[in-house]
mmCIF file of C-alpha atoms in Angstrom:
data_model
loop_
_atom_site.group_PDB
_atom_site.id
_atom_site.type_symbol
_atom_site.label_atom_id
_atom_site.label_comp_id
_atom_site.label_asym_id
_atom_site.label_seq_id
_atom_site.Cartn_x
_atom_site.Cartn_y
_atom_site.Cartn_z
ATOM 1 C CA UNK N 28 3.767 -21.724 -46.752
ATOM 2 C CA UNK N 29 1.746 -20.821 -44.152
ATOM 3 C CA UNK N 30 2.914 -19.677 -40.961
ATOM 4 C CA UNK N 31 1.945 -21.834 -37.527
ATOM 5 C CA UNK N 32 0.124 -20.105 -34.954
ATOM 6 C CA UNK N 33 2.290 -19.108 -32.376
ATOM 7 C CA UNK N 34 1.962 -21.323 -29.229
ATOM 8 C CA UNK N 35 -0.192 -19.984 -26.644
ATOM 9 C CA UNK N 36 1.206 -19.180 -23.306
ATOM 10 C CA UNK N 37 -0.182 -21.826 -20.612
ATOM 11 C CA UNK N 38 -2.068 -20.219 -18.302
ATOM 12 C CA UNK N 39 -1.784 -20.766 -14.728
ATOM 13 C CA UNK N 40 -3.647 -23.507 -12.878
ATOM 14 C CA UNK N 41 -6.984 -22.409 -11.240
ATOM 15 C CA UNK N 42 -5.382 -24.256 -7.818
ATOM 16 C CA UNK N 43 -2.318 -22.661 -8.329
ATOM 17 C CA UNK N 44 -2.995 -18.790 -8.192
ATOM 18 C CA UNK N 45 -5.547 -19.621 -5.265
ATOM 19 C CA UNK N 46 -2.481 -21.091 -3.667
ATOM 20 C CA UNK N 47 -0.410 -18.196 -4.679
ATOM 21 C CA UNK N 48 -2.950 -15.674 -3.786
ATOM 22 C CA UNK N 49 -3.494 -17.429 -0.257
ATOM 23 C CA UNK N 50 0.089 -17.238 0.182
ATOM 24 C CA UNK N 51 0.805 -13.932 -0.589
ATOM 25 C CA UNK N 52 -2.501 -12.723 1.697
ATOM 26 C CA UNK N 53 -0.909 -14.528 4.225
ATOM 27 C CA UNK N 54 2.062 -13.685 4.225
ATOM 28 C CA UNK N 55 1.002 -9.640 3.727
ATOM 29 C CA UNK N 56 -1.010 -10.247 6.923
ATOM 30 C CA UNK N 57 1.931 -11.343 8.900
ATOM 31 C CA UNK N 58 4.567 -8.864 7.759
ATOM 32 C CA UNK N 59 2.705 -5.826 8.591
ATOM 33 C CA UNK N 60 2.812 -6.863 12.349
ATOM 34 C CA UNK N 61 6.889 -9.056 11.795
ATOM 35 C CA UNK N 62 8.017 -7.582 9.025
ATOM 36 C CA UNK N 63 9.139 -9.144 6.203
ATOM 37 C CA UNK N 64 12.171 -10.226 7.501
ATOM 38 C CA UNK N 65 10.140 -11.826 10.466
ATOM 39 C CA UNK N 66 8.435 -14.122 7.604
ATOM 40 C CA UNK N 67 8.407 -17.723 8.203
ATOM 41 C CA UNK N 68 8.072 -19.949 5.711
ATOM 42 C CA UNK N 69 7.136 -22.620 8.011
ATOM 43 C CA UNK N 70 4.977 -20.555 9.523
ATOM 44 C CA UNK N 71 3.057 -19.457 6.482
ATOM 45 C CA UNK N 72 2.662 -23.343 5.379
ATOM 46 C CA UNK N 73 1.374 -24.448 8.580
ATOM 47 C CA UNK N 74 -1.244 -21.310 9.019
ATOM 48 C CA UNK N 75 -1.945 -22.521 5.245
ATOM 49 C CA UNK N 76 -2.047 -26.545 5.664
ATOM 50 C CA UNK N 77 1.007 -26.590 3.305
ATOM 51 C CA UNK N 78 4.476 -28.278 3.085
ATOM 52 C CA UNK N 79 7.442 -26.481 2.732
ATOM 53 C CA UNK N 80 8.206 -27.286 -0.515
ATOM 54 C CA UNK N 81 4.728 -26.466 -1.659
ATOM 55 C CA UNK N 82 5.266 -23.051 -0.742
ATOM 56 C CA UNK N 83 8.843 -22.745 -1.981
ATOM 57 C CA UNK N 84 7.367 -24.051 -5.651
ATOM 58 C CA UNK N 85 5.750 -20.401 -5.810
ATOM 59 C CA UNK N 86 8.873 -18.714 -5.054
ATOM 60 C CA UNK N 87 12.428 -19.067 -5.883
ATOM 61 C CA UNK N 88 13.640 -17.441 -2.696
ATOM 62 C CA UNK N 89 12.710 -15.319 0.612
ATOM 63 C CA UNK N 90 13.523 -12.438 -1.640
ATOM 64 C CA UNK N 91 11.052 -13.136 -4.619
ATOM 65 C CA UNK N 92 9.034 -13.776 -1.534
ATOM 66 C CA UNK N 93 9.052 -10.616 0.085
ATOM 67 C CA UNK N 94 9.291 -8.669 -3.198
ATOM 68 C CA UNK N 95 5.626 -10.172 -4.510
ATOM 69 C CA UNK N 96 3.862 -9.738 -0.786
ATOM 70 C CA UNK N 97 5.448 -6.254 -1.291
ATOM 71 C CA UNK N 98 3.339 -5.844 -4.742
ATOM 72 C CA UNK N 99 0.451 -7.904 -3.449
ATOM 73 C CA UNK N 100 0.657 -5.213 -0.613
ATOM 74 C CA UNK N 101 0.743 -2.547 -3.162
ATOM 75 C CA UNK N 102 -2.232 -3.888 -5.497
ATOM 76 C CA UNK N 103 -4.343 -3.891 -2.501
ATOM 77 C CA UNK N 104 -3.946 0.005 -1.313
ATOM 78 C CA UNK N 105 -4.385 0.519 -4.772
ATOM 79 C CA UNK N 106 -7.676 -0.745 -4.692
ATOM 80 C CA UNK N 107 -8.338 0.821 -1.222
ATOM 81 C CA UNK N 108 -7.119 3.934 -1.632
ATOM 82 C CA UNK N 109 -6.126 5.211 -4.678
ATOM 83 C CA UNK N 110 -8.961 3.478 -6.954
ATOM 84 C CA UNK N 111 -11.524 5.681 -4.765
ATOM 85 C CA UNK N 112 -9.919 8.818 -4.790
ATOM 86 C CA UNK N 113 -9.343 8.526 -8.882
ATOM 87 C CA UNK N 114 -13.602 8.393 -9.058
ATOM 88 C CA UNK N 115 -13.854 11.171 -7.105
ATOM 89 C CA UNK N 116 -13.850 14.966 -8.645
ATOM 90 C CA UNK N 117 -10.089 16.610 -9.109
ATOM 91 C CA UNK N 118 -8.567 18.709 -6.182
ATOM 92 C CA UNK N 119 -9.527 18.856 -2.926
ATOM 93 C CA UNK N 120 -12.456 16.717 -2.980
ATOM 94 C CA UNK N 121 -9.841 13.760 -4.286
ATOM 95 C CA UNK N 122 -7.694 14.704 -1.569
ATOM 96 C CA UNK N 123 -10.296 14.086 1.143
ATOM 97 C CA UNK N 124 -11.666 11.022 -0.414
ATOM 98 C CA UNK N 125 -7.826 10.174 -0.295
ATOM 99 C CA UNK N 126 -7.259 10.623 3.107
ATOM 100 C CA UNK N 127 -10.860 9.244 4.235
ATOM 101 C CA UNK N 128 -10.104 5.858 2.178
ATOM 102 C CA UNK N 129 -6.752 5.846 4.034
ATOM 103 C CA UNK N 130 -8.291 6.355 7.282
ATOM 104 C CA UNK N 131 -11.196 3.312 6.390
ATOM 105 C CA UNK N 132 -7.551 1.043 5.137
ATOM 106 C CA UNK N 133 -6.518 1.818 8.553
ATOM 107 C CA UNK N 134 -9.332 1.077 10.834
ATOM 108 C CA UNK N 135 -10.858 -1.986 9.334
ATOM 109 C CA UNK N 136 -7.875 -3.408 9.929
ATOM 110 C CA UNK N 137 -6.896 -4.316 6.366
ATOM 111 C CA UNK N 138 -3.565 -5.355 7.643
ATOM 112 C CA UNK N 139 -3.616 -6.123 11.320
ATOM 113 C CA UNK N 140 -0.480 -4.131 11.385
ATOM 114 C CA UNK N 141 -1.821 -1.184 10.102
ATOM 115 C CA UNK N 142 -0.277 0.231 6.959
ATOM 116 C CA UNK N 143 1.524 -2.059 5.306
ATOM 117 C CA UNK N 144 4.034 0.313 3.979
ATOM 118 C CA UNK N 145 4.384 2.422 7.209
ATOM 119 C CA UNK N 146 5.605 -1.156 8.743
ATOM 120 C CA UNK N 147 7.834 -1.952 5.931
ATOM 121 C CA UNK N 148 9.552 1.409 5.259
ATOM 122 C CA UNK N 149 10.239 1.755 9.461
ATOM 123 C CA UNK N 150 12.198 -1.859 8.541
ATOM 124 C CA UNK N 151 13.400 -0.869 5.038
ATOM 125 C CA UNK N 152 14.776 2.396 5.517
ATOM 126 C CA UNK N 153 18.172 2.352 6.575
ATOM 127 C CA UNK N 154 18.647 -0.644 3.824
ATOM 128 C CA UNK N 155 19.865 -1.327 0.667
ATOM 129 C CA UNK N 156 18.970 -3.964 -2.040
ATOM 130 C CA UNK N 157 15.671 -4.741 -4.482
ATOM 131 C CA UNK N 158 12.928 -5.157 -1.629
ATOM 132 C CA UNK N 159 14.044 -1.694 -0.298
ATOM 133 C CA UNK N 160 14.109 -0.209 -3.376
ATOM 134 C CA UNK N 161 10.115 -1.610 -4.444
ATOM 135 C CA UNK N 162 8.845 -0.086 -1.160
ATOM 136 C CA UNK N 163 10.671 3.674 -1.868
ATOM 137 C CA UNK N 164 9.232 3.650 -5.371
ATOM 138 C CA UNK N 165 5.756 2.316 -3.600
ATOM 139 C CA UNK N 166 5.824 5.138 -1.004
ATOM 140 C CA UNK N 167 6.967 8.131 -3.401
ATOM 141 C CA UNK N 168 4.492 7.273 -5.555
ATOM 142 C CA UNK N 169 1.800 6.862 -3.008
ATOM 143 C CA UNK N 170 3.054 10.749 -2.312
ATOM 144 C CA UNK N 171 3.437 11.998 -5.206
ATOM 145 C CA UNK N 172 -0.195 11.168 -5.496
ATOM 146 C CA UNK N 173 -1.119 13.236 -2.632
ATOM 147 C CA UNK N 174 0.922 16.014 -4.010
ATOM 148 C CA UNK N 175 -0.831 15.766 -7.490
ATOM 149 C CA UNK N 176 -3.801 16.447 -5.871
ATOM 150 C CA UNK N 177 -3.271 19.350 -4.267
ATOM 151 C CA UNK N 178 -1.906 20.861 -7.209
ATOM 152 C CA UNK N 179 -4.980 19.873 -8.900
ATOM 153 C CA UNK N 180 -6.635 22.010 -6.258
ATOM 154 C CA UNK N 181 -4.657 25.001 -7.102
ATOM 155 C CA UNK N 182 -4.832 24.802 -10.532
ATOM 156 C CA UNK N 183 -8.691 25.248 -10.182
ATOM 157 C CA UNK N 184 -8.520 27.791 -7.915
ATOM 158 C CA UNK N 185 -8.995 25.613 -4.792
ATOM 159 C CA UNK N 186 -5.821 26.986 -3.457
ATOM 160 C CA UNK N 187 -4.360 29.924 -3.642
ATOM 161 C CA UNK N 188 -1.440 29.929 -6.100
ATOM 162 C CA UNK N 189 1.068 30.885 -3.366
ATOM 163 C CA UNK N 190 0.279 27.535 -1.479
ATOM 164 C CA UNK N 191 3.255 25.662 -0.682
ATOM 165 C CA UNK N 192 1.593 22.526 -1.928
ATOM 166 C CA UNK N 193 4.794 20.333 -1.358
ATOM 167 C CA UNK N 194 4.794 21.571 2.111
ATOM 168 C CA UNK N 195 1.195 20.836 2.281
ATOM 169 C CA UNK N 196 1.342 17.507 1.240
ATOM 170 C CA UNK N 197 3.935 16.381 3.565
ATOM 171 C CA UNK N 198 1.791 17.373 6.567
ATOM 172 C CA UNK N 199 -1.298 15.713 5.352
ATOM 173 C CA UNK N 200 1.133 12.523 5.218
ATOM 174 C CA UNK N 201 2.493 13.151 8.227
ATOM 175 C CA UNK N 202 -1.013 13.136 9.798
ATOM 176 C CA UNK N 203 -1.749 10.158 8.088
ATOM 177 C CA UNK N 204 1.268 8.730 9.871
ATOM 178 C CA UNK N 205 0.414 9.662 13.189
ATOM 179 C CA UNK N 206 -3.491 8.095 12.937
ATOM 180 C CA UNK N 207 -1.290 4.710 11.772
ATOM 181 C CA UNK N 208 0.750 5.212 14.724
ATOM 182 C CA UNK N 209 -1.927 6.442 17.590
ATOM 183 C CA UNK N 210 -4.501 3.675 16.428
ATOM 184 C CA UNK N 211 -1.879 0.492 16.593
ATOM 185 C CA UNK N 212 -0.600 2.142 20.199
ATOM 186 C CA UNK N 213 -3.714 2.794 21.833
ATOM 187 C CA UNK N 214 -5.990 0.134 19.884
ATOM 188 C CA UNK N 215 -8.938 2.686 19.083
ATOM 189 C CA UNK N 216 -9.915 5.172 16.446
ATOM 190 C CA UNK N 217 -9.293 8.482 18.668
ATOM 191 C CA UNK N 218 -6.339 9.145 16.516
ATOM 192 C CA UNK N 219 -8.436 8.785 13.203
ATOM 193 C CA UNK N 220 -10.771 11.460 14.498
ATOM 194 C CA UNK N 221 -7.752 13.944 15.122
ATOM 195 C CA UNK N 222 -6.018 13.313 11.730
ATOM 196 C CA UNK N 223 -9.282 14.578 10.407
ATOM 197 C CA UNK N 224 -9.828 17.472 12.480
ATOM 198 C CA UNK N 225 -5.489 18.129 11.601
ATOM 199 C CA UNK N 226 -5.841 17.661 7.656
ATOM 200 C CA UNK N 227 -9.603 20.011 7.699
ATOM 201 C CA UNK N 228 -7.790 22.773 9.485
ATOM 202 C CA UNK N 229 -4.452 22.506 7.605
ATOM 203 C CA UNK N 230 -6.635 22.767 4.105
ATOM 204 C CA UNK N 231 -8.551 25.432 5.449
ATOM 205 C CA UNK N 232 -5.439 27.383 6.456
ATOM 206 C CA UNK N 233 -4.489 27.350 3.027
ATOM 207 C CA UNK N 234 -7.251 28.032 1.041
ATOM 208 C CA UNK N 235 -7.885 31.523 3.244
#
């Protein structure tokens, strides 16, 4: 006897992930400059010409909430950042393609509240629970990519092999930090331009 097909998975409605996706866009929007914890679901469904209860149908709580605008958040510097500095060659140029797609995330305003993950880890940190533990394993990653390429660079002979890469790294995010802070206090790119100069002279340090 034959066997039935298995059934087919339903996929989403069309209206219903352009719903989700508006919500979540939203919602990313307004936690990089609140925080998550300073999302309002009324809020979100009245910027979004929703009810209540339509936006609580996506979402079984704040905290499924927060931990999808948290991925949403993620998916997005992924395709910022990280999907640019993957086409670009191994080592140092990756790094600096890195760190220049970081800098363009930053001053077009992708978030109006600059990084999202700068935000969220300033409110996360001191936490526990699953929404703290998504952004850690979002942020170590997004440094251990930074790290991977700068042993790239000294594995072809970009560096010399007695850089402290891991050292390295952590000042190029550190000045990374500092143009997220410096542009959301003083409103302008100055600090963009510095975290430049900082990152040029720190690689060229090393590589002499």
């Amino acid at each position: 006897m034959a066997m039935p097909f298995p059934e087919r998975p339903r996929k989403p409605r069309a209206d219903g992930v352009r719903s989700r996706q508006s919500i979540l866009d939203a919602a990313a929007r307004q936690a990089s400059i609140e925080g998550l914890e300073g999302l309002s679901i009324g809020t979100l469904a009245a910027a979004l010409g929703m009810s209540k209860s339509g936006l609580y149908a996506h979402f079984g709580s704040k905290e499924d909430l927060e931990l999808a605008v948290v991925d949403h958040a993620r998916r997005i510097f992924e395709a910022e950042v990280l999907a640019p500095a993957n086409a670009a060659p191994p080592g140092v140029a990756r790094l600096i393609v890195h760190c220049e797609a970081y800098l363009s995330y930053l001053e077009r305003r992708v978030f109006p509240g600059g990084c999202f993950f700068a935000a969220t880890v300033a409110e996360f940190d001191s936490r526990t629970g699953p929404v703290r533990d998504a952004i850690t394993a979002i942020v170590a990653a997004i440094h251990d990519r930074l790290l991977a390429h700068l042993r790239e660079a000294q594995a072809l002979g970009e560096l010399p092999p007695s850089t402290d890469v891991a050292q390295l790294a952590f000042e190029v995010a550190a000045f990374l930090a500092a143009a997220n802070a410096g542009m959301l206090l003083d409103g302008t790119p100055a600090a963009l331009a510095r975290a430049r100069a900082a990152i040029d002279r720190a690689l060229t340090a090393a590589g002499s």
